[in-house]
Short mmCIF file of C-alpha atoms and ligand atoms in Angstrom, two decimals:
data_model
loop_
_atom_site.label_atom_id
_atom_site.label_comp_id
_atom_site.label_asym_id
_atom_site.label_seq_id
_atom_site.Cartn_x
_atom_site.Cartn_y
_atom_site.Cartn_z
CA MET A 1 -50.95 88.69 60.12
CA ALA A 2 -49.18 91.90 59.31
CA ARG A 3 -50.95 94.23 56.92
CA SER A 4 -49.20 95.72 54.02
CA SER A 5 -47.89 99.36 54.57
CA GLY A 6 -49.94 100.45 51.58
CA ASN A 7 -53.17 99.40 53.18
CA ILE A 8 -52.20 101.09 56.49
CA GLU A 9 -51.63 104.39 54.55
CA LYS A 10 -54.80 104.01 52.65
CA ALA A 11 -56.85 103.50 55.81
CA TYR A 12 -55.03 106.31 57.44
CA THR A 13 -55.91 108.76 54.60
CA LEU A 14 -59.58 107.86 54.96
CA ALA A 15 -59.36 108.27 58.77
CA ARG A 16 -57.58 111.65 58.48
CA GLU A 17 -60.49 112.91 56.34
CA GLN A 18 -63.11 111.55 58.68
CA TYR A 19 -61.33 113.32 61.70
CA ALA A 20 -60.81 116.48 59.65
CA ALA A 21 -64.62 116.67 59.20
CA LEU A 22 -64.93 116.82 62.92
CA GLY A 23 -62.12 119.53 63.18
CA VAL A 24 -59.43 117.20 64.27
CA ASP A 25 -55.82 117.24 62.80
CA THR A 26 -54.58 113.69 62.91
CA ASP A 27 -51.01 114.52 61.76
CA ARG A 28 -50.84 116.98 64.64
CA ALA A 29 -52.11 114.40 67.04
CA LEU A 30 -49.43 112.00 65.92
CA ASP A 31 -46.74 114.70 66.29
CA ARG A 32 -47.84 115.38 69.83
CA LEU A 33 -48.09 111.57 70.72
CA GLY A 34 -44.56 111.26 69.48
CA ALA A 35 -43.42 113.79 72.01
CA ILE A 36 -44.66 111.98 74.98
CA SER A 37 -42.28 109.62 76.88
CA ILE A 38 -43.61 106.99 79.19
CA SER A 39 -41.37 105.78 81.96
CA LEU A 40 -40.97 101.97 81.82
CA HIS A 41 -40.72 100.43 85.22
CA CYS A 42 -37.80 98.02 85.41
CA TRP A 43 -39.46 96.12 88.26
CA GLN A 44 -41.97 94.43 85.92
CA GLY A 45 -39.09 92.36 84.42
CA ASP A 46 -38.12 90.43 87.59
CA ASP A 47 -41.24 90.59 89.86
CA VAL A 48 -39.72 93.49 92.04
CA GLY A 49 -36.96 91.25 93.08
CA GLY A 50 -33.88 93.43 92.36
CA PHE A 51 -30.27 91.95 92.26
CA GLU A 52 -29.14 92.91 95.76
CA SER A 53 -29.10 89.42 97.24
CA PRO A 54 -30.34 86.20 95.83
CA GLY A 55 -33.75 84.95 96.88
CA GLN A 56 -34.62 88.27 98.61
CA GLN A 57 -38.28 88.35 99.62
CA LEU A 58 -40.55 91.13 98.39
CA GLY A 59 -41.59 93.21 101.30
CA GLY A 60 -43.54 96.48 101.94
CA GLY A 61 -46.77 94.81 101.64
CA LEU A 62 -46.25 94.39 97.95
CA ALA A 63 -47.27 91.20 96.21
CA VAL A 64 -46.55 89.67 92.83
CA THR A 65 -48.57 86.63 92.02
CA GLY A 66 -47.63 84.09 89.21
CA ASN A 67 -44.60 82.17 88.09
CA TYR A 68 -44.53 82.41 84.39
CA PRO A 69 -41.08 81.23 83.36
CA GLY A 70 -38.21 83.21 82.12
CA LYS A 71 -37.86 86.14 84.54
CA ALA A 72 -34.71 88.18 84.26
CA ARG A 73 -32.11 86.86 86.74
CA ASN A 74 -29.50 89.51 86.36
CA LEU A 75 -28.76 92.93 84.97
CA GLY A 76 -27.77 91.67 81.63
CA GLU A 77 -31.04 89.70 81.17
CA LEU A 78 -33.09 92.55 82.42
CA ARG A 79 -31.51 95.00 80.00
CA ALA A 80 -31.90 92.56 77.13
CA ASP A 81 -35.65 92.09 77.99
CA LEU A 82 -36.16 95.75 78.23
CA GLU A 83 -34.53 96.32 74.91
CA LYS A 84 -36.85 93.84 73.26
CA ALA A 85 -39.96 95.55 74.96
CA LEU A 86 -38.77 98.87 73.74
CA GLU A 87 -38.40 97.73 70.15
CA LEU A 88 -42.14 96.93 70.21
CA ILE A 89 -43.38 100.13 71.66
CA PRO A 90 -43.79 103.25 69.32
CA GLY A 91 -41.98 106.35 70.39
CA ARG A 92 -39.00 107.20 72.63
CA HIS A 93 -39.40 106.08 76.24
CA ARG A 94 -37.62 106.31 79.54
CA LEU A 95 -36.65 103.68 82.14
CA ASN A 96 -37.58 103.88 85.83
CA LEU A 97 -34.98 102.16 88.11
CA HIS A 98 -35.17 101.23 91.80
CA ALA A 99 -32.14 101.19 94.19
CA ILE A 100 -32.22 97.40 94.39
CA TYR A 101 -31.10 97.18 90.76
CA ALA A 102 -27.68 98.65 91.53
CA ASP A 103 -24.73 97.22 89.78
CA THR A 104 -22.22 96.61 92.63
CA GLY A 105 -20.36 93.81 90.92
CA SER A 106 -19.66 91.01 93.45
CA LYS A 107 -19.55 93.41 96.46
CA ARG A 108 -22.59 93.82 98.78
CA VAL A 109 -23.19 97.54 99.14
CA GLU A 110 -25.64 98.62 101.84
CA ARG A 111 -28.38 100.91 100.71
CA HIS A 112 -27.24 103.95 102.65
CA GLN A 113 -23.82 103.58 100.93
CA LEU A 114 -25.01 103.45 97.34
CA GLU A 115 -23.27 105.88 94.93
CA PRO A 116 -23.71 107.03 91.49
CA GLU A 117 -20.83 104.76 90.46
CA HIS A 118 -23.17 101.78 91.38
CA PHE A 119 -25.60 102.94 88.53
CA GLN A 120 -22.89 103.97 86.02
CA SER A 121 -23.36 100.87 84.02
CA TRP A 122 -27.10 101.74 83.69
CA ILE A 123 -26.41 105.27 82.74
CA ASP A 124 -23.85 104.18 80.01
CA TRP A 125 -26.40 101.54 78.76
CA ALA A 126 -29.15 104.33 78.68
CA MET A 127 -26.76 106.70 76.90
CA GLU A 128 -26.04 104.09 74.24
CA LYS A 129 -29.76 103.24 73.87
CA LYS A 130 -30.80 106.90 74.00
CA ILE A 131 -33.12 106.34 76.96
CA LYS A 132 -33.47 108.72 79.90
CA LEU A 133 -33.58 107.40 83.46
CA ASP A 134 -35.84 107.93 86.44
CA PHE A 135 -35.12 106.50 89.89
CA ASN A 136 -36.51 105.26 93.23
CA PRO A 137 -35.04 104.64 96.61
CA THR A 138 -36.07 101.30 97.78
CA PHE A 139 -37.65 101.40 101.38
CA PHE A 140 -38.73 97.84 101.38
CA SER A 141 -37.48 94.22 101.05
CA HIS A 142 -34.82 94.87 103.72
CA PRO A 143 -34.36 93.59 107.40
CA LYS A 144 -34.49 97.35 108.50
CA ALA A 145 -38.03 97.71 106.95
CA ALA A 146 -39.19 94.47 108.51
CA ASP A 147 -41.12 96.27 111.33
CA GLY A 148 -43.24 97.97 108.74
CA PHE A 149 -41.65 101.43 109.34
CA THR A 150 -38.82 103.15 107.70
CA LEU A 151 -38.67 106.91 107.57
CA SER A 152 -41.29 107.15 110.35
CA HIS A 153 -39.70 104.44 112.55
CA SER A 154 -39.66 105.29 116.28
CA ASP A 155 -36.05 104.13 116.34
CA PRO A 156 -33.75 107.09 115.40
CA GLY A 157 -31.03 104.66 114.16
CA ILE A 158 -33.37 102.98 111.65
CA ARG A 159 -34.78 106.28 110.66
CA GLN A 160 -31.30 107.67 109.94
CA PHE A 161 -30.38 104.53 107.92
CA TRP A 162 -33.26 105.29 105.62
CA ILE A 163 -32.64 108.95 105.54
CA GLU A 164 -29.26 108.25 104.35
CA HIS A 165 -30.48 105.98 101.68
CA GLY A 166 -32.80 108.77 100.43
CA ILE A 167 -29.99 111.14 100.37
CA ALA A 168 -27.73 108.71 98.45
CA CYS A 169 -30.58 108.05 96.02
CA ARG A 170 -31.07 111.68 95.30
CA LYS A 171 -27.43 112.02 94.33
CA ILE A 172 -27.75 109.08 92.08
CA GLY A 173 -30.70 110.50 90.66
CA ALA A 174 -28.97 113.81 89.93
CA ALA A 175 -26.02 112.06 88.44
CA MET A 176 -28.45 110.19 85.90
CA GLY A 177 -30.13 113.45 85.00
CA ARG A 178 -26.85 115.46 84.47
CA GLN A 179 -25.22 112.63 82.46
CA LEU A 180 -28.30 111.96 80.36
CA ALA A 181 -29.38 115.69 79.99
CA SER A 182 -32.85 115.04 81.15
CA PRO A 183 -34.21 115.58 84.70
CA CYS A 184 -34.43 112.30 86.56
CA ILE A 185 -37.63 111.98 88.71
CA ALA A 186 -36.74 110.49 91.99
CA ASN A 187 -39.93 109.20 93.68
CA ILE A 188 -40.14 108.40 97.24
CA TRP A 189 -42.71 105.75 98.27
CA ILE A 190 -42.57 104.10 101.79
CA PRO A 191 -44.58 101.27 103.09
CA ASP A 192 -44.86 102.61 106.70
CA GLY A 193 -48.21 101.84 108.37
CA LEU A 194 -50.14 99.65 110.78
CA LYS A 195 -52.28 96.54 110.41
CA ASP A 196 -54.68 97.57 113.25
CA THR A 197 -55.99 100.77 114.54
CA PRO A 198 -53.20 102.94 115.90
CA ALA A 199 -53.26 104.83 119.13
CA ASP A 200 -50.99 107.43 117.81
CA ARG A 201 -51.46 108.55 114.09
CA LYS A 202 -49.65 111.76 114.67
CA GLY A 203 -46.12 110.72 115.83
CA PRO A 204 -45.13 108.64 112.73
CA ARG A 205 -46.40 111.53 110.36
CA GLU A 206 -44.39 114.10 112.40
CA ARG A 207 -41.25 111.85 112.06
CA LEU A 208 -41.98 111.29 108.27
CA ALA A 209 -42.17 114.96 107.67
CA ALA A 210 -38.82 115.53 109.59
CA SER A 211 -37.14 112.60 107.66
CA LEU A 212 -38.31 114.00 104.33
CA ASP A 213 -36.91 117.43 105.28
CA ALA A 214 -33.57 115.83 106.05
CA ILE A 215 -33.56 113.95 102.70
CA PHE A 216 -34.44 117.01 100.67
CA LYS A 217 -31.98 119.36 102.45
CA GLU A 218 -29.47 119.44 99.56
CA SER A 219 -30.85 121.04 96.58
CA PHE A 220 -29.94 119.96 93.03
CA PRO A 221 -30.76 121.92 89.78
CA ALA A 222 -34.16 121.01 88.46
CA LYS A 223 -32.60 120.25 85.10
CA HIS A 224 -30.90 117.15 86.89
CA LEU A 225 -33.46 116.06 89.51
CA LEU A 226 -37.10 116.36 90.31
CA ASP A 227 -38.36 115.00 93.64
CA ALA A 228 -41.68 113.23 93.91
CA VAL A 229 -43.64 111.82 96.77
CA GLU A 230 -46.12 109.03 96.50
CA SER A 231 -49.05 108.45 98.77
CA LYS A 232 -50.99 105.20 99.43
CA LEU A 233 -54.30 104.15 100.74
CA PHE A 234 -53.43 100.86 102.32
CA GLY A 235 -51.14 97.94 101.83
CA ILE A 236 -51.06 94.30 102.92
CA GLY A 237 -50.20 94.68 106.64
CA SER A 238 -50.93 98.43 106.60
CA GLU A 239 -54.77 98.19 106.25
CA SER A 240 -55.74 100.48 109.06
CA TYR A 241 -53.09 103.24 108.82
CA VAL A 242 -50.68 104.36 106.27
CA VAL A 243 -48.30 107.31 107.45
CA GLY A 244 -47.76 108.63 103.91
CA SER A 245 -51.43 109.14 103.04
CA HIS A 246 -52.76 111.31 100.26
CA GLU A 247 -53.49 114.32 102.45
CA PHE A 248 -49.96 114.01 104.15
CA TYR A 249 -48.13 114.10 100.66
CA LEU A 250 -50.50 116.57 99.07
CA GLY A 251 -49.72 119.09 101.75
CA TYR A 252 -46.00 118.19 101.77
CA ALA A 253 -45.68 118.64 98.18
CA VAL A 254 -47.49 121.91 98.09
CA LYS A 255 -45.43 123.26 101.01
CA ASN A 256 -42.18 122.13 99.90
CA ARG A 257 -42.61 122.47 96.03
CA LYS A 258 -42.20 118.66 95.26
CA LEU A 259 -43.90 116.67 92.58
CA LEU A 260 -46.81 114.68 93.80
CA CYS A 261 -47.08 111.19 92.60
CA LEU A 262 -50.53 109.86 92.04
CA ASP A 263 -50.68 105.90 91.64
CA LEU A 264 -54.00 104.71 90.12
CA GLY A 265 -53.96 101.83 92.48
CA HIS A 266 -53.67 103.97 95.60
CA PHE A 267 -57.11 105.33 96.04
CA HIS A 268 -60.49 104.03 96.71
CA LEU A 269 -61.78 102.19 93.70
CA THR A 270 -64.59 104.54 93.15
CA GLU A 271 -62.34 107.68 93.10
CA SER A 272 -61.41 109.18 89.92
CA ILE A 273 -57.68 110.04 89.60
CA ALA A 274 -58.54 111.87 86.34
CA ASP A 275 -60.52 114.25 88.28
CA LYS A 276 -57.68 115.08 90.79
CA ILE A 277 -55.28 116.23 87.96
CA SER A 278 -56.73 119.71 87.41
CA ALA A 279 -57.32 120.27 91.11
CA VAL A 280 -53.79 119.35 92.18
CA LEU A 281 -52.18 121.05 89.41
CA LEU A 282 -53.44 124.32 90.64
CA TRP A 283 -51.14 123.82 93.76
CA VAL A 284 -48.16 121.87 92.69
CA ASP A 285 -46.05 122.50 89.60
CA GLN A 286 -45.74 118.93 88.20
CA LEU A 287 -47.30 115.54 88.73
CA LEU A 288 -45.92 112.02 88.51
CA LEU A 289 -48.49 109.45 87.46
CA HIS A 290 -48.09 105.85 88.18
CA VAL A 291 -50.23 104.14 85.80
CA SER A 292 -51.57 100.87 87.05
CA ARG A 293 -54.73 98.81 87.22
CA GLY A 294 -56.30 97.83 90.45
CA VAL A 295 -58.68 94.91 90.35
CA ARG A 296 -60.70 95.05 93.65
CA TRP A 297 -57.66 96.42 95.41
CA ASP A 298 -54.14 97.77 94.64
CA SER A 299 -53.55 94.60 92.68
CA ASP A 300 -51.08 96.10 90.15
CA HIS A 301 -52.58 94.43 87.10
CA VAL A 302 -51.18 95.15 83.58
CA VAL A 303 -52.61 98.56 82.35
CA ILE A 304 -55.34 98.06 79.58
CA LEU A 305 -57.23 100.45 77.47
CA SER A 306 -59.83 101.03 80.24
CA ASP A 307 -62.25 103.85 80.81
CA GLU A 308 -59.98 104.95 83.77
CA ILE A 309 -56.86 105.27 81.77
CA ARG A 310 -58.90 107.05 78.89
CA ALA A 311 -60.33 109.55 81.36
CA LEU A 312 -56.80 110.20 82.72
CA ALA A 313 -55.46 110.79 79.31
CA GLN A 314 -58.43 113.12 78.54
CA GLU A 315 -57.73 115.18 81.34
CA LEU A 316 -54.08 115.50 80.64
CA VAL A 317 -54.84 116.62 77.11
CA ARG A 318 -58.10 118.77 77.75
CA GLY A 319 -56.25 120.51 80.63
CA GLU A 320 -53.15 121.03 78.51
CA PHE A 321 -51.13 119.35 81.20
CA LEU A 322 -49.01 117.12 79.08
CA ASP A 323 -45.81 119.06 79.88
CA ARG A 324 -46.52 119.10 83.58
CA ALA A 325 -47.39 115.47 84.12
CA HIS A 326 -44.88 112.65 83.87
CA ILE A 327 -46.28 109.28 83.14
CA GLY A 328 -44.67 106.14 84.56
CA LEU A 329 -45.93 102.49 84.50
CA ASP A 330 -46.28 100.71 87.82
CA PHE A 331 -47.64 97.22 87.75
CA PHE A 332 -46.21 93.74 88.34
CA ASP A 333 -47.72 90.54 86.87
CA ALA A 334 -45.81 87.27 86.93
CA SER A 335 -48.62 85.26 85.53
CA ILE A 336 -48.04 86.32 81.90
CA ASN A 337 -44.88 86.91 79.76
CA ARG A 338 -43.25 89.92 81.42
CA ILE A 339 -42.04 91.59 78.18
CA ALA A 340 -45.65 91.29 76.81
CA ALA A 341 -46.78 92.96 80.06
CA TRP A 342 -44.61 95.99 79.43
CA VAL A 343 -45.68 96.17 75.73
CA ILE A 344 -49.39 95.78 76.45
CA GLY A 345 -49.28 98.34 79.36
CA SER A 346 -47.24 100.91 77.27
CA ARG A 347 -49.33 100.50 74.12
CA ALA A 348 -52.46 100.81 76.03
CA THR A 349 -51.26 103.99 77.71
CA LEU A 350 -50.27 105.51 74.45
CA LYS A 351 -53.59 104.47 72.75
CA ALA A 352 -55.39 106.27 75.50
CA LEU A 353 -53.35 109.33 74.95
CA LEU A 354 -53.94 109.12 71.16
CA LEU A 355 -57.66 108.87 71.58
CA ALA A 356 -57.49 112.00 73.81
CA LEU A 357 -55.38 113.80 71.29
CA LEU A 358 -58.00 112.90 68.58
CA GLU A 359 -60.80 114.87 70.38
CA PRO A 360 -62.13 118.14 68.84
CA ALA A 361 -61.14 119.94 72.04
CA GLU A 362 -62.02 123.36 71.08
CA ARG A 363 -65.38 122.42 69.68
CA LEU A 364 -66.31 120.44 72.88
CA ARG A 365 -65.38 123.30 75.12
CA LYS A 366 -67.38 125.62 73.02
CA LEU A 367 -70.46 123.46 73.15
CA GLU A 368 -70.12 123.34 76.93
CA ALA A 369 -69.72 127.00 77.32
CA GLU A 370 -72.79 127.57 75.23
CA GLY A 371 -74.72 125.21 77.46
CA ASP A 372 -75.38 122.69 74.59
CA PHE A 373 -74.97 119.72 76.69
CA THR A 374 -76.96 117.65 74.16
CA ALA A 375 -74.50 118.26 71.48
CA ARG A 376 -71.63 117.69 73.93
CA LEU A 377 -72.87 114.20 74.85
CA ALA A 378 -73.66 113.23 71.33
CA LEU A 379 -70.21 114.27 70.08
CA PHE A 380 -68.60 112.30 72.95
CA GLU A 381 -70.54 109.19 72.06
CA GLU A 382 -69.75 109.55 68.18
CA LEU A 383 -66.12 109.98 68.95
CA LYS A 384 -65.95 106.46 70.50
CA THR A 385 -66.42 104.86 67.02
CA GLN A 386 -64.24 107.12 64.88
CA PRO A 387 -61.42 105.28 63.14
CA ALA A 388 -58.67 105.65 65.72
CA GLY A 389 -57.32 102.33 65.05
CA ALA A 390 -56.23 103.43 61.62
CA VAL A 391 -54.40 106.34 62.98
CA TRP A 392 -52.72 104.13 65.67
CA ASN A 393 -51.59 101.77 62.94
CA ALA A 394 -50.15 104.62 60.87
CA TYR A 395 -48.30 105.84 64.03
CA CYS A 396 -46.80 102.28 64.49
CA LEU A 397 -45.80 102.20 60.83
CA ARG A 398 -44.09 105.65 61.00
CA GLN A 399 -42.33 104.66 64.25
CA ASN A 400 -41.18 101.30 62.73
CA VAL A 401 -42.72 99.02 65.24
CA PRO A 402 -44.96 96.09 64.43
CA ILE A 403 -48.57 96.90 63.46
CA GLY A 404 -51.45 95.37 65.46
CA PRO A 405 -50.87 92.19 67.24
CA ALA A 406 -47.74 91.42 65.15
CA TRP A 407 -45.55 92.46 68.17
CA LEU A 408 -46.67 89.32 69.91
CA GLU A 409 -44.88 87.06 67.40
CA GLU A 410 -41.65 88.77 68.31
CA VAL A 411 -42.24 88.22 71.98
CA LYS A 412 -43.07 84.56 71.36
CA SER A 413 -40.01 84.01 69.29
CA TYR A 414 -37.83 85.73 72.01
CA GLU A 415 -39.44 83.56 74.51
CA LYS A 416 -38.54 80.56 72.59
CA LYS A 417 -35.07 81.61 71.75
CA VAL A 418 -34.02 83.38 75.08
CA LEU A 419 -36.62 83.16 77.88
CA SER A 420 -37.10 79.48 77.66
CA LYS A 421 -33.41 78.80 78.22
CA ARG A 422 -33.41 80.43 81.62
CA GLU A 423 -33.91 77.86 84.27
CA ARG A 424 -36.26 78.72 86.93
CA GLY A 425 -34.34 80.16 89.88
CA ALA A 426 -30.95 79.06 88.69
CA LEU A 427 -28.22 81.42 87.11
C1 LIG B 1 -46.22 100.69 95.89
C2 LIG B 1 -45.95 101.85 95.01
C3 LIG B 1 -44.57 101.92 94.52
C4 LIG B 1 -44.02 100.62 94.07
C5 LIG B 1 -42.67 100.75 93.32
C6 LIG B 1 -42.06 99.38 93.22
O1 LIG B 1 -47.53 100.58 96.33
O2 LIG B 1 -46.88 101.88 94.06
O3 LIG B 1 -44.54 102.92 93.48
O4 LIG B 1 -44.93 99.96 93.23
O5 LIG B 1 -41.90 101.62 93.95
ZN1 LIG B 2 -46.62 103.38 92.54
#
C-alpha cells in the first residue's frame, strides 16, 4: 500500500538527522544520485530478438530462457514498454540500442548498409521523451556469424562485412550523439571464440586488432561518440577460447584510448569487478560498466541489490569515478515480466549508488589513514542498518515515481491492459 507523502517526509527528516550525526549530508546524496543516468538496455524488452527478420534465432552463444507472455513484437510495442518502465524508475535515464532494432520500414537492410536514417525514428522518439541514446553494433544472430567468428574470421570477405557494420554503426552512434547533444557510447562486443582448445590463439587476435583499427579509423568528436570495447571470459560454444579476452581489450583500450567495458558477468565468479575499477581507471580515461548478475555463470539474471553491486557502487563513489564510469544494464530474463525486470534492475542499481553516496567517505578514509581498522570495520557494519530506505523513499517521492513496491501495481495493470493482448508470436 502506498504510504502518505507526509509520512515519507517525516521518516526522511529523522533519517537525515541520523545520517547527519555520522557526518553524511542526505540532501547532497540525493542531488548526486539525481545526476546519475543509467542506460537501459532495449534488448530486455524482447529477449535480444530485434526486428530485423521475424523468428530470428539468437546467436553468439547468448541464451535467454523463459517464455513469459507479452514480449514486445515491434518497435512501437518496445517503445511503449520502455516508456512504462521509465515512468517507474526515479531520475533521468538513457536507452541503449542494438543495430538489430533498426527501423527499416518494410525493407530489409543488410547490417553493413545501415545508416543513421534507419535510427531516425528512435532519435526523434528519444528527443521527444528527453532520453539520450547509446548504441551497439550487432555481431551475432546472423548467417555471417554462424561460424562463431566475425571480426577475427579467417575469411577476409566475412571480416570485411563486419568491419563495414562496425563503421556504419559508429556513424549511427555519432548521429545520435550529435542530435541529442550527449555523447553516444558505441560498444563493440563480438562472440568470436572456440569450443575446444585452439591450435592458434594468436592469429584471430591479430585479425581482431586489425579489424578494430579499420573500424576506428574515422574519428568523431568525443562530444558525439565514445567508443567502448567489451571483453568476455567464455560463451556457449566458446568455452575454451575467446578472441576478445580481458587482456586483449585492456591493452587495446589503453593503447588506442578507447573506453573499456567491464561486464559483471564476464569474469570468473570469484573475481571482483569493483576492485578492477581503480586499477583500470589509472590507464583508461573512462569505463563502461555492463551491470548484470551471473548465477553460476554469465547467466544474465536481473540485477538485484547484491553485495557485488554494492561494492561496485562503493568503488565508483569512494574513488570519485562517477563522471568517468558509464553505467548500462545488461541482462535478459524472459521468465518474468520484462518491464518489471527493467524496473527491478534499475532500481537496485540506483539503490546501490544511494547506499554508497550515504557513506561518510572522509571519515572512513581518515580512520584508515590513521590505522584505526577497528573503527573502520565497526562503522562499515553500523552503516548497513542506517535508515537508507527512508532516504530512498524520499527520493522516489521527489522524483514523482511510486514509493516502495507500489510500482508493481502499475506493471500489473499494464500487463492486464496491454501485454496480455499480445498473442504469443503473432503480430
Ligand atoms: C554478451 C555481452 C553483450 C550483450 C549485448 C546484447 O555477453 O554481454 O554486451 O549482452 O550486446
Ligand atoms: Zn555485456
